[in-house]
Structures are given as C-alpha cells and as structure tokens.
PDB file of C-alpha atoms and ligand atoms in Angstrom:
ATOM      1  CA  UNK A  17      12.543  52.564 -25.392  1.00 47.00           C
ATOM      2  CA  UNK A  18      13.129  55.463 -27.372  1.00 58.00           C
ATOM      3  CA  UNK A  19      16.923  57.024 -28.192  1.00 79.00           C
ATOM      4  CA  UNK A  20      16.858  60.419 -25.773  1.00 91.00           C
ATOM      5  CA  UNK A  21      14.873  60.786 -22.014  1.00 91.00           C
ATOM      6  CA  UNK A  22      11.821  62.679 -22.056  1.00 91.00           C
ATOM      7  CA  UNK A  23      10.940  64.987 -20.340  1.00 94.00           C
ATOM      8  CA  UNK A  24       7.328  66.517 -19.519  1.00 93.00           C
ATOM      9  CA  UNK A  25       6.730  70.279 -19.567  1.00 95.00           C
ATOM     10  CA  UNK A  26       3.697  72.459 -19.442  1.00 92.00           C
ATOM     11  CA  UNK A  27       4.194  74.169 -22.855  1.00 94.00           C
ATOM     12  CA  UNK A  28       6.622  74.293 -25.272  1.00 96.00           C
ATOM     13  CA  UNK A  29       8.650  77.796 -26.259  1.00 96.00           C
ATOM     14  CA  UNK A  30      11.889  77.696 -28.803  1.00 97.00           C
ATOM     15  CA  UNK A  31      13.953  77.825 -25.637  1.00 97.00           C
ATOM     16  CA  UNK A  32      11.556  75.469 -23.129  1.00 97.00           C
ATOM     17  CA  UNK A  33      12.417  75.278 -19.717  1.00 97.00           C
ATOM     18  CA  UNK A  34      12.040  72.717 -17.434  1.00 97.00           C
ATOM     19  CA  UNK A  35      11.848  73.023 -13.979  1.00 96.00           C
ATOM     20  CA  UNK A  36      10.480  71.252 -10.507  1.00 95.00           C
ATOM     21  CA  UNK A  37       9.917  67.436  -9.923  1.00 91.00           C
ATOM     22  CA  UNK A  38      11.276  66.915 -14.049  1.00 94.00           C
ATOM     23  CA  UNK A  39      14.331  69.021 -13.611  1.00 96.00           C
ATOM     24  CA  UNK A  40      14.860  66.885 -10.015  1.00 96.00           C
ATOM     25  CA  UNK A  41      15.177  64.431 -11.203  1.00 93.00           C
ATOM     26  CA  UNK A  42      17.415  64.885 -15.047  1.00 95.00           C
ATOM     27  CA  UNK A  43      20.178  66.813 -12.542  1.00 95.00           C
ATOM     28  CA  UNK A  44      20.241  64.045  -9.787  1.00 95.00           C
ATOM     29  CA  UNK A  45      18.971  60.889 -11.015  1.00 94.00           C
ATOM     30  CA  UNK A  46      19.922  61.106 -14.875  1.00 94.00           C
ATOM     31  CA  UNK A  47      22.629  63.695 -14.379  1.00 96.00           C
ATOM     32  CA  UNK A  48      22.124  64.977 -17.639  1.00 96.00           C
ATOM     33  CA  UNK A  49      24.816  67.310 -19.476  1.00 96.00           C
ATOM     34  CA  UNK A  50      24.834  70.561 -21.485  1.00 97.00           C
ATOM     35  CA  UNK A  51      24.844  69.492 -24.758  1.00 98.00           C
ATOM     36  CA  UNK A  52      22.878  66.847 -24.456  1.00 97.00           C
ATOM     37  CA  UNK A  53      19.762  65.970 -26.296  1.00 97.00           C
ATOM     38  CA  UNK A  54      16.481  65.268 -25.121  1.00 96.00           C
ATOM     39  CA  UNK A  55      12.991  64.891 -25.948  1.00 95.00           C
ATOM     40  CA  UNK A  56      10.063  67.186 -24.512  1.00 96.00           C
ATOM     41  CA  UNK A  57       6.390  66.428 -24.438  1.00 94.00           C
ATOM     42  CA  UNK A  58       3.353  69.074 -22.972  1.00 91.00           C
ATOM     43  CA  UNK A  59       1.388  66.088 -22.889  1.00 83.00           C
ATOM     44  CA  UNK A  60      -0.811  66.457 -25.996  1.00 83.00           C
ATOM     45  CA  UNK A  61       1.189  63.782 -27.894  1.00 87.00           C
ATOM     46  CA  UNK A  62       3.189  65.325 -29.579  1.00 89.00           C
ATOM     47  CA  UNK A  63       6.995  65.194 -28.930  1.00 93.00           C
ATOM     48  CA  UNK A  64       9.995  67.957 -29.490  1.00 96.00           C
ATOM     49  CA  UNK A  65      14.243  67.031 -29.876  1.00 97.00           C
ATOM     50  CA  UNK A  66      15.406  69.315 -27.493  1.00 98.00           C
ATOM     51  CA  UNK A  67      19.135  70.696 -26.858  1.00 98.00           C
ATOM     52  CA  UNK A  68      20.218  71.111 -23.271  1.00 98.00           C
ATOM     53  CA  UNK A  69      21.968  74.549 -23.646  1.00 98.00           C
ATOM     54  CA  UNK A  70      22.238  75.081 -19.488  1.00 97.00           C
ATOM     55  CA  UNK A  71      21.823  73.921 -16.214  1.00 97.00           C
ATOM     56  CA  UNK A  72      20.803  76.242 -13.154  1.00 97.00           C
ATOM     57  CA  UNK A  73      20.247  75.561  -9.828  1.00 96.00           C
ATOM     58  CA  UNK A  74      16.204  74.955 -10.294  1.00 96.00           C
ATOM     59  CA  UNK A  75      15.560  74.635 -13.792  1.00 97.00           C
ATOM     60  CA  UNK A  76      17.429  74.208 -17.085  1.00 97.00           C
ATOM     61  CA  UNK A  77      16.461  75.370 -20.505  1.00 98.00           C
ATOM     62  CA  UNK A  78      16.682  73.236 -23.754  1.00 98.00           C
ATOM     63  CA  UNK A  79      16.869  74.600 -27.134  1.00 98.00           C
ATOM     64  CA  UNK A  80      13.897  73.182 -29.747  1.00 98.00           C
ATOM     65  CA  UNK A  81      16.025  71.469 -33.034  1.00 98.00           C
ATOM     66  CA  UNK A  82      12.388  69.643 -34.422  1.00 97.00           C
ATOM     67  CA  UNK A  83       8.872  68.401 -33.955  1.00 95.00           C
ATOM     68  CA  UNK A  84       8.576  64.735 -33.721  1.00 91.00           C
ATOM     69  CA  UNK A  85       5.577  62.556 -34.416  1.00 87.00           C
ATOM     70  CA  UNK A  86       5.113  60.005 -31.554  1.00 90.00           C
ATOM     71  CA  UNK A  87       4.207  56.350 -32.999  1.00 89.00           C
ATOM     72  CA  UNK A  88       3.525  54.914 -29.496  1.00 92.00           C
ATOM     73  CA  UNK A  89       0.511  56.341 -28.492  1.00 93.00           C
ATOM     74  CA  UNK A  90      -2.800  53.710 -29.314  1.00 94.00           C
ATOM     75  CA  UNK A  91      -5.156  54.278 -32.194  1.00 93.00           C
ATOM     76  CA  UNK A  92      -8.291  52.814 -30.393  1.00 96.00           C
ATOM     77  CA  UNK A  93      -9.166  55.144 -26.277  1.00 97.00           C
ATOM     78  CA  UNK A  94      -9.437  52.423 -23.947  1.00 98.00           C
ATOM     79  CA  UNK A  95     -10.784  53.451 -20.363  1.00 98.00           C
ATOM     80  CA  UNK A  96     -10.274  50.868 -17.546  1.00 98.00           C
ATOM     81  CA  UNK A  97     -12.101  51.533 -14.533  1.00 98.00           C
ATOM     82  CA  UNK A  98     -10.711  49.362 -11.693  1.00 98.00           C
ATOM     83  CA  UNK A  99     -11.584  48.939  -8.300  1.00 97.00           C
ATOM     84  CA  UNK A 100      -9.155  50.434  -5.379  1.00 96.00           C
ATOM     85  CA  UNK A 101      -7.358  47.572  -4.421  1.00 96.00           C
ATOM     86  CA  UNK A 102      -5.079  46.986  -1.132  1.00 94.00           C
ATOM     87  CA  UNK A 103      -1.874  47.809  -0.812  1.00 93.00           C
ATOM     88  CA  UNK A 104      -0.093  48.860  -3.599  1.00 95.00           C
ATOM     89  CA  UNK A 105      -1.829  46.842  -5.646  1.00 97.00           C
ATOM     90  CA  UNK A 106      -3.568  49.499  -7.750  1.00 97.00           C
ATOM     91  CA  UNK A 107      -0.078  50.918  -8.819  1.00 98.00           C
ATOM     92  CA  UNK A 108       1.451  47.706 -10.548  1.00 98.00           C
ATOM     93  CA  UNK A 109      -2.233  47.661 -12.359  1.00 98.00           C
ATOM     94  CA  UNK A 110      -2.127  51.027 -13.057  1.00 98.00           C
ATOM     95  CA  UNK A 111       1.563  51.097 -14.388  1.00 98.00           C
ATOM     96  CA  UNK A 112       1.272  48.010 -16.687  1.00 98.00           C
ATOM     97  CA  UNK A 113      -2.510  49.295 -18.247  1.00 98.00           C
ATOM     98  CA  UNK A 114      -0.511  52.908 -18.737  1.00 98.00           C
ATOM     99  CA  UNK A 115       2.098  50.380 -21.069  1.00 98.00           C
ATOM    100  CA  UNK A 116      -0.294  48.130 -22.631  1.00 98.00           C
ATOM    101  CA  UNK A 117      -1.971  51.816 -23.829  1.00 98.00           C
ATOM    102  CA  UNK A 118      -5.116  52.694 -22.114  1.00 98.00           C
ATOM    103  CA  UNK A 119      -6.101  55.857 -22.261  1.00 98.00           C
ATOM    104  CA  UNK A 120      -7.827  56.848 -18.639  1.00 98.00           C
ATOM    105  CA  UNK A 121      -8.072  54.762 -15.539  1.00 98.00           C
ATOM    106  CA  UNK A 122     -10.726  55.886 -12.957  1.00 98.00           C
ATOM    107  CA  UNK A 123     -10.132  53.907  -9.924  1.00 98.00           C
ATOM    108  CA  UNK A 124     -13.626  53.395  -8.039  1.00 96.00           C
ATOM    109  CA  UNK A 125     -14.420  51.850  -3.844  1.00 93.00           C
ATOM    110  CA  UNK A 126     -17.748  49.844  -4.770  1.00 91.00           C
ATOM    111  CA  UNK A 127     -19.919  47.484  -2.226  1.00 90.00           C
ATOM    112  CA  UNK A 128     -17.193  45.042  -1.455  1.00 91.00           C
ATOM    113  CA  UNK A 129     -14.460  47.305  -1.884  1.00 88.00           C
ATOM    114  CA  UNK A 130     -11.850  46.830   1.609  1.00 84.00           C
ATOM    115  CA  UNK A 131      -9.604  50.211   1.149  1.00 84.00           C
ATOM    116  CA  UNK A 132      -9.847  53.079   0.390  1.00 86.00           C
ATOM    117  CA  UNK A 133      -8.037  56.107  -1.951  1.00 92.00           C
ATOM    118  CA  UNK A 134      -7.369  60.009  -0.338  1.00 91.00           C
ATOM    119  CA  UNK A 135      -5.619  62.459  -2.449  1.00 94.00           C
ATOM    120  CA  UNK A 136      -1.472  61.897  -1.554  1.00 94.00           C
ATOM    121  CA  UNK A 137      -2.528  58.090  -2.790  1.00 96.00           C
ATOM    122  CA  UNK A 138      -4.321  59.236  -6.132  1.00 97.00           C
ATOM    123  CA  UNK A 139      -1.526  61.409  -6.707  1.00 96.00           C
ATOM    124  CA  UNK A 140       0.919  58.131  -6.371  1.00 97.00           C
ATOM    125  CA  UNK A 141      -1.094  57.181  -8.608  1.00 97.00           C
ATOM    126  CA  UNK A 142      -0.922  59.889 -11.686  1.00 96.00           C
ATOM    127  CA  UNK A 143       2.898  59.655 -10.626  1.00 94.00           C
ATOM    128  CA  UNK A 144       3.135  56.390 -11.406  1.00 97.00           C
ATOM    129  CA  UNK A 145       1.054  57.050 -14.775  1.00 96.00           C
ATOM    130  CA  UNK A 146       3.626  59.668 -15.811  1.00 93.00           C
ATOM    131  CA  UNK A 147       6.296  57.083 -15.174  1.00 92.00           C
ATOM    132  CA  UNK A 148       4.977  54.543 -16.959  1.00 95.00           C
ATOM    133  CA  UNK A 149       4.243  56.839 -19.883  1.00 94.00           C
ATOM    134  CA  UNK A 150       8.166  57.753 -20.084  1.00 91.00           C
ATOM    135  CA  UNK A 151       9.514  54.343 -19.827  1.00 90.00           C
ATOM    136  CA  UNK A 152       7.824  53.270 -22.067  1.00 92.00           C
ATOM    137  CA  UNK A 153       7.936  56.089 -25.328  1.00 91.00           C
ATOM    138  CA  UNK A 154       4.098  57.480 -25.273  1.00 94.00           C
ATOM    139  CA  UNK A 155       3.311  61.005 -25.050  1.00 91.00           C
ATOM    140  CA  UNK A 156       0.411  61.503 -23.433  1.00 93.00           C
ATOM    141  CA  UNK A 157      -0.043  60.875 -19.341  1.00 94.00           C
ATOM    142  CA  UNK A 158      -3.300  59.182 -18.877  1.00 97.00           C
ATOM    143  CA  UNK A 159      -4.980  60.840 -16.304  1.00 97.00           C
ATOM    144  CA  UNK A 160      -6.273  58.701 -12.993  1.00 98.00           C
ATOM    145  CA  UNK A 161      -9.443  59.434 -11.576  1.00 98.00           C
ATOM    146  CA  UNK A 162     -11.153  58.256  -8.827  1.00 97.00           C
ATOM    147  CA  UNK A 163     -14.773  57.738  -8.749  1.00 96.00           C
ATOM    148  CA  UNK A 164     -16.851  57.053  -4.835  1.00 94.00           C
ATOM    149  CA  UNK A 165     -19.350  55.094  -6.031  1.00 95.00           C
ATOM    150  CA  UNK A 166     -19.257  51.985  -9.644  1.00 97.00           C
ATOM    151  CA  UNK A 167     -22.520  53.441 -10.911  1.00 97.00           C
ATOM    152  CA  UNK A 168     -20.527  57.230 -11.187  1.00 97.00           C
ATOM    153  CA  UNK A 169     -17.601  55.353 -12.389  1.00 98.00           C
ATOM    154  CA  UNK A 170     -19.295  53.280 -14.850  1.00 98.00           C
ATOM    155  CA  UNK A 171     -20.339  56.808 -16.390  1.00 98.00           C
ATOM    156  CA  UNK A 172     -16.794  57.422 -17.547  1.00 98.00           C
ATOM    157  CA  UNK A 173     -17.443  54.514 -20.294  1.00 98.00           C
ATOM    158  CA  UNK A 174     -20.856  56.418 -21.854  1.00 97.00           C
ATOM    159  CA  UNK A 175     -19.167  57.935 -24.622  1.00 96.00           C
ATOM    160  CA  UNK A 176     -17.335  54.835 -25.386  1.00 98.00           C
ATOM    161  CA  UNK A 177     -18.211  52.420 -28.631  1.00 98.00           C
ATOM    162  CA  UNK A 178     -17.843  49.044 -26.198  1.00 98.00           C
ATOM    163  CA  UNK A 179     -18.971  48.786 -22.942  1.00 98.00           C
ATOM    164  CA  UNK A 180     -17.368  45.529 -20.767  1.00 98.00           C
ATOM    165  CA  UNK A 181     -18.268  44.216 -17.445  1.00 98.00           C
ATOM    166  CA  UNK A 182     -15.952  41.382 -16.155  1.00 98.00           C
ATOM    167  CA  UNK A 183     -17.932  39.620 -13.758  1.00 98.00           C
ATOM    168  CA  UNK A 184     -16.428  36.809 -11.974  1.00 97.00           C
ATOM    169  CA  UNK A 185     -19.534  35.172 -11.155  1.00 96.00           C
ATOM    170  CA  UNK A 186     -21.116  35.309 -15.162  1.00 95.00           C
ATOM    171  CA  UNK A 187     -22.372  32.235 -16.506  1.00 87.00           C
ATOM    172  CA  UNK A 188     -21.246  33.289 -20.264  1.00 93.00           C
ATOM    173  CA  UNK A 189     -18.965  35.596 -22.073  1.00 95.00           C
ATOM    174  CA  UNK A 190     -21.362  38.080 -24.500  1.00 95.00           C
ATOM    175  CA  UNK A 191     -18.360  39.540 -26.314  1.00 96.00           C
ATOM    176  CA  UNK A 192     -16.684  38.746 -29.746  1.00 95.00           C
ATOM    177  CA  UNK A 193     -12.760  39.976 -29.137  1.00 95.00           C
ATOM    178  CA  UNK A 194     -12.209  39.347 -32.359  1.00 93.00           C
ATOM    179  CA  UNK A 195     -14.760  41.400 -33.592  1.00 90.00           C
ATOM    180  CA  UNK A 196     -13.744  44.537 -31.444  1.00 95.00           C
ATOM    181  CA  UNK A 197     -13.409  48.373 -32.623  1.00 96.00           C
ATOM    182  CA  UNK A 198     -13.529  51.576 -31.304  1.00 97.00           C
ATOM    183  CA  UNK A 199     -13.387  52.553 -28.320  1.00 98.00           C
ATOM    184  CA  UNK A 200     -13.443  50.906 -25.050  1.00 98.00           C
ATOM    185  CA  UNK A 201     -14.814  50.737 -21.552  1.00 98.00           C
ATOM    186  CA  UNK A 202     -13.551  48.051 -18.947  1.00 98.00           C
ATOM    187  CA  UNK A 203     -14.598  47.165 -15.483  1.00 98.00           C
ATOM    188  CA  UNK A 204     -12.661  44.794 -13.219  1.00 98.00           C
ATOM    189  CA  UNK A 205     -13.919  44.535  -9.879  1.00 98.00           C
ATOM    190  CA  UNK A 206     -11.471  44.843  -6.085  1.00 97.00           C
ATOM    191  CA  UNK A 207     -10.623  42.135  -4.408  1.00 96.00           C
ATOM    192  CA  UNK A 208     -13.930  41.218  -3.166  1.00 96.00           C
ATOM    193  CA  UNK A 209     -15.935  41.157  -6.405  1.00 97.00           C
ATOM    194  CA  UNK A 210     -19.547  42.399  -7.318  1.00 97.00           C
ATOM    195  CA  UNK A 211     -22.620  41.729  -6.269  1.00 97.00           C
ATOM    196  CA  UNK A 212     -25.268  41.014  -8.496  1.00 97.00           C
ATOM    197  CA  UNK A 213     -27.000  44.173  -7.982  1.00 97.00           C
ATOM    198  CA  UNK A 214     -23.705  45.921  -9.092  1.00 97.00           C
ATOM    199  CA  UNK A 215     -23.759  43.979 -12.228  1.00 98.00           C
ATOM    200  CA  UNK A 216     -27.392  44.702 -13.096  1.00 97.00           C
ATOM    201  CA  UNK A 217     -26.859  48.281 -13.168  1.00 98.00           C
ATOM    202  CA  UNK A 218     -24.029  47.289 -15.148  1.00 98.00           C
ATOM    203  CA  UNK A 219     -26.417  45.518 -17.559  1.00 98.00           C
ATOM    204  CA  UNK A 220     -28.902  48.248 -17.381  1.00 98.00           C
ATOM    205  CA  UNK A 221     -26.589  50.875 -17.862  1.00 98.00           C
ATOM    206  CA  UNK A 222     -24.988  48.657 -21.404  1.00 98.00           C
ATOM    207  CA  UNK A 223     -22.407  46.994 -20.509  1.00 98.00           C
ATOM    208  CA  UNK A 224     -21.319  43.489 -21.603  1.00 98.00           C
ATOM    209  CA  UNK A 225     -20.596  40.938 -19.646  1.00 98.00           C
ATOM    210  CA  UNK A 226     -16.703  39.222 -20.171  1.00 98.00           C
ATOM    211  CA  UNK A 227     -15.935  36.212 -18.226  1.00 97.00           C
ATOM    212  CA  UNK A 228     -12.632  35.521 -18.694  1.00 96.00           C
ATOM    213  CA  UNK A 229     -12.947  31.436 -18.037  1.00 94.00           C
ATOM    214  CA  UNK A 230     -13.329  29.139 -15.068  1.00 93.00           C
ATOM    215  CA  UNK A 231     -10.794  30.172 -12.649  1.00 96.00           C
ATOM    216  CA  UNK A 232     -11.162  33.498 -10.361  1.00 97.00           C
ATOM    217  CA  UNK A 233      -8.111  35.993 -11.370  1.00 97.00           C
ATOM    218  CA  UNK A 234      -7.020  38.519  -8.790  1.00 97.00           C
ATOM    219  CA  UNK A 235      -8.261  41.523  -9.531  1.00 97.00           C
ATOM    220  CA  UNK A 236      -5.022  42.988 -10.608  1.00 98.00           C
ATOM    221  CA  UNK A 237      -4.222  39.584 -12.935  1.00 98.00           C
ATOM    222  CA  UNK A 238      -7.879  40.662 -14.544  1.00 98.00           C
ATOM    223  CA  UNK A 239      -7.158  44.174 -15.343  1.00 98.00           C
ATOM    224  CA  UNK A 240      -4.528  43.551 -16.797  1.00 98.00           C
ATOM    225  CA  UNK A 241      -5.414  40.214 -18.825  1.00 98.00           C
ATOM    226  CA  UNK A 242      -8.551  42.171 -19.591  1.00 98.00           C
ATOM    227  CA  UNK A 243      -6.426  44.866 -21.064  1.00 98.00           C
ATOM    228  CA  UNK A 244      -3.974  42.997 -23.119  1.00 98.00           C
ATOM    229  CA  UNK A 245      -6.954  41.109 -24.695  1.00 97.00           C
ATOM    230  CA  UNK A 246      -8.466  43.610 -25.736  1.00 98.00           C
ATOM    231  CA  UNK A 247      -5.405  45.633 -27.323  1.00 98.00           C
ATOM    232  CA  UNK A 248      -4.457  42.549 -29.177  1.00 97.00           C
ATOM    233  CA  UNK A 249      -8.086  42.446 -29.952  1.00 97.00           C
ATOM    234  CA  UNK A 250      -7.793  46.261 -31.228  1.00 97.00           C
ATOM    235  CA  UNK A 251      -4.816  45.608 -33.709  1.00 95.00           C
ATOM    236  CA  UNK A 252      -2.096  47.605 -30.399  1.00 95.00           C
ATOM    237  CA  UNK A 253      -0.267  44.541 -29.937  1.00 94.00           C
TER     238      UNK A 253
HETATM  239  N1  LIG B 314     -13.636  37.341  -4.287  1.00 62.09           N
HETATM  240  C1  LIG B 314     -14.355  37.624  -5.627  1.00 62.09           C
HETATM  241  C2  LIG B 314     -13.399  37.561  -6.396  1.00 62.09           C
HETATM  242  C3  LIG B 314     -13.274  38.249  -7.348  1.00 62.09           C
HETATM  243  S1  LIG B 314     -12.173  39.084  -8.374  1.00 62.09           S
HETATM  244  C4  LIG B 314     -14.955  35.829  -5.109  1.00 62.09           C
HETATM  245  O1  LIG B 314     -14.304  35.020  -4.475  1.00 62.09           O
HETATM  246  O2  LIG B 314     -15.182  35.422  -6.002  1.00 62.09           O
HETATM  247  C5  LIG B 314     -11.830  40.613  -9.116  1.00 62.09           C
HETATM  248  C6  LIG B 314     -12.203  40.781 -10.025  1.00 62.09           C
HETATM  249  O3  LIG B 314     -11.646  40.301 -10.922  1.00 62.09           O
HETATM  250  C7  LIG B 314     -14.193  40.353 -10.491  1.00 62.09           C
HETATM  251  O4  LIG B 314     -15.008  41.423  -9.549  1.00 62.09           O
HETATM  252  C8  LIG B 314     -13.915  40.450 -11.717  1.00 62.09           C
HETATM  253  O5  LIG B 314     -14.291  41.512 -11.694  1.00 62.09           O
HETATM  254  C9  LIG B 314     -12.235  39.946 -12.183  1.00 62.09           C
HETATM  255  N2  LIG B 314     -13.002  38.557 -12.194  1.00 62.09           N
HETATM  256  C10 LIG B 314     -11.964  37.955 -11.836  1.00 62.09           C
HETATM  257  N3  LIG B 314     -12.201  36.860 -12.180  1.00 62.09           N
HETATM  258  C11 LIG B 314     -12.792  36.859 -13.092  1.00 62.09           C
HETATM  259  C12 LIG B 314     -13.003  35.561 -14.636  1.00 62.09           C
HETATM  260  N4  LIG B 314     -13.115  34.287 -14.443  1.00 62.09           N
HETATM  261  N5  LIG B 314     -14.261  36.464 -15.016  1.00 62.09           N
HETATM  262  C13 LIG B 314     -14.411  37.880 -15.876  1.00 62.09           C
HETATM  263  N6  LIG B 314     -13.701  38.383 -14.781  1.00 62.09           N
HETATM  264  C14 LIG B 314     -12.953  37.935 -13.496  1.00 62.09           C
END
C-alpha cells in the first residue's frame, strides 16, 4: 500500500481541484485536512504528490509538489473477458482481477447466462475497479465494458498476442504457461458454462484452449485463478 491516499481527477493543474465523489469520500470518510499530502492521478499512469491547500464545501484544492513514477502498473496488457454472474459475484471478480493487474475487463452474456446487466450495475462495476486501483496502488483504472454477445466479447481479444479460452469440457490444455509473453486475453464463462458451438466459435476466432484440470471450478474461482496463473507467467507475481 502506498504511503499517501490517492485521488483520481480528470486533469492535473499546478493547483488541482478535487470534487464530486472523490471529494466527498476524502472529507466524509478519510477526513482529510489542510496541509495533508495526497497523491493525485489523472488515470494516464502518472501520479503527482500534492499538498492540500484548502477545503471548501464541495471541493478541495491541492498544490502539486512533484510528479512521481507509479511502479505498480503491469508491463503487459491483460484483458479479462468474463461471463456476467449472479448477485455480486462479478464485483468480486472485478476487484480481484484489478488487484492482480488486468488492464481491461469485459463482461458478457452468452447462451447459458442466467443473469443480466444494466447500466447501474455496469457503473457499479466501474466503481469497484476504481476502488481496487486505489487500494492496491495502481495509477490506471481498468475500464469495465459490456458485450451483449460472446462473439462481440471475443473480439476484444483481437489485438492480443495470446488469446485464451477456459473451457470446462476440454480434453486437454493447449497453452504453455511457462513460455507466455505479450498481451493476453482470457475468456471465462458464467455459472452455466459454454455450449459446444460457443467453444467452436472461440477456436475459429483464434483462441487457444485452457483446461484447468479435472475439477470444475466455479466461474469466479476460474476467473481469479486463471488471471493469477497468467500474471505469474508474465512475471508480474
Ligand atoms: N456449468 C458448468 C460449469 C461452468 S464453470 C458445468 O457444470 O459443467 C464456469 C466457467 O469456469 C467455465 O465456463 C470455464 O470458463 C471455467 N472453468 C471452470 N472449471 C474449469 C476447468 N476445469 N477448466 C477450464 N475452465 C474451467
């Protein structure tokens, strides 16, 4: 955990004004004070040490002291493409995946999905991503996006070097984790798993099969476990 509280703003100025949710959290929950040092991030990966100079009713102002290098961002981009889950399980997956270092999360609905997302839920997932970023010290907030079909979800992996598809009914694993490098997309199903047609579609789109062993893992376990394996293979853990 970094030594200073971090706040996200749209843009950095010598005197940066922090407002909205970030301000209310700072004042009501963290009880920040004038003179306190904080880290300001604009979401691009840079962060700035700043000192709070004034606290108003709806905003606080912080004077930039210096730019700092954030060392927590992963070197390779990993995109997690995960089936949308029941209850708040997707929130758990987003939180853990962000801590583990993914750069983007895509949630999708597919043939055997039993839960559907709406705009509020998507906003909530993006807030979970931001909170996880702050907690683990990252400087870029991974965006959570929604794809209404598996086909659209798979296309988020188009530009990735490695495209991996976790299939619970696969016979064997095709991926050599010890030799993995470069950007990577990981696809994991929802509670209902995948149909054979969906698996074939992924293969046609250039995805390689990942088999995680004889035990069928819950969707949230599979997403978190596979993200951990990939991050370890890429030298991030
Ligand atoms: N309902 C399905 C299981 C779905 S598990 C059934 O009963 O067979 C949810 C998702 O986790 C799967 O779609 C897959 O992406 C992943 N998963 C779970 N266990 C796995 C395993 N052993 N190998 C590969 N992927 C697995």
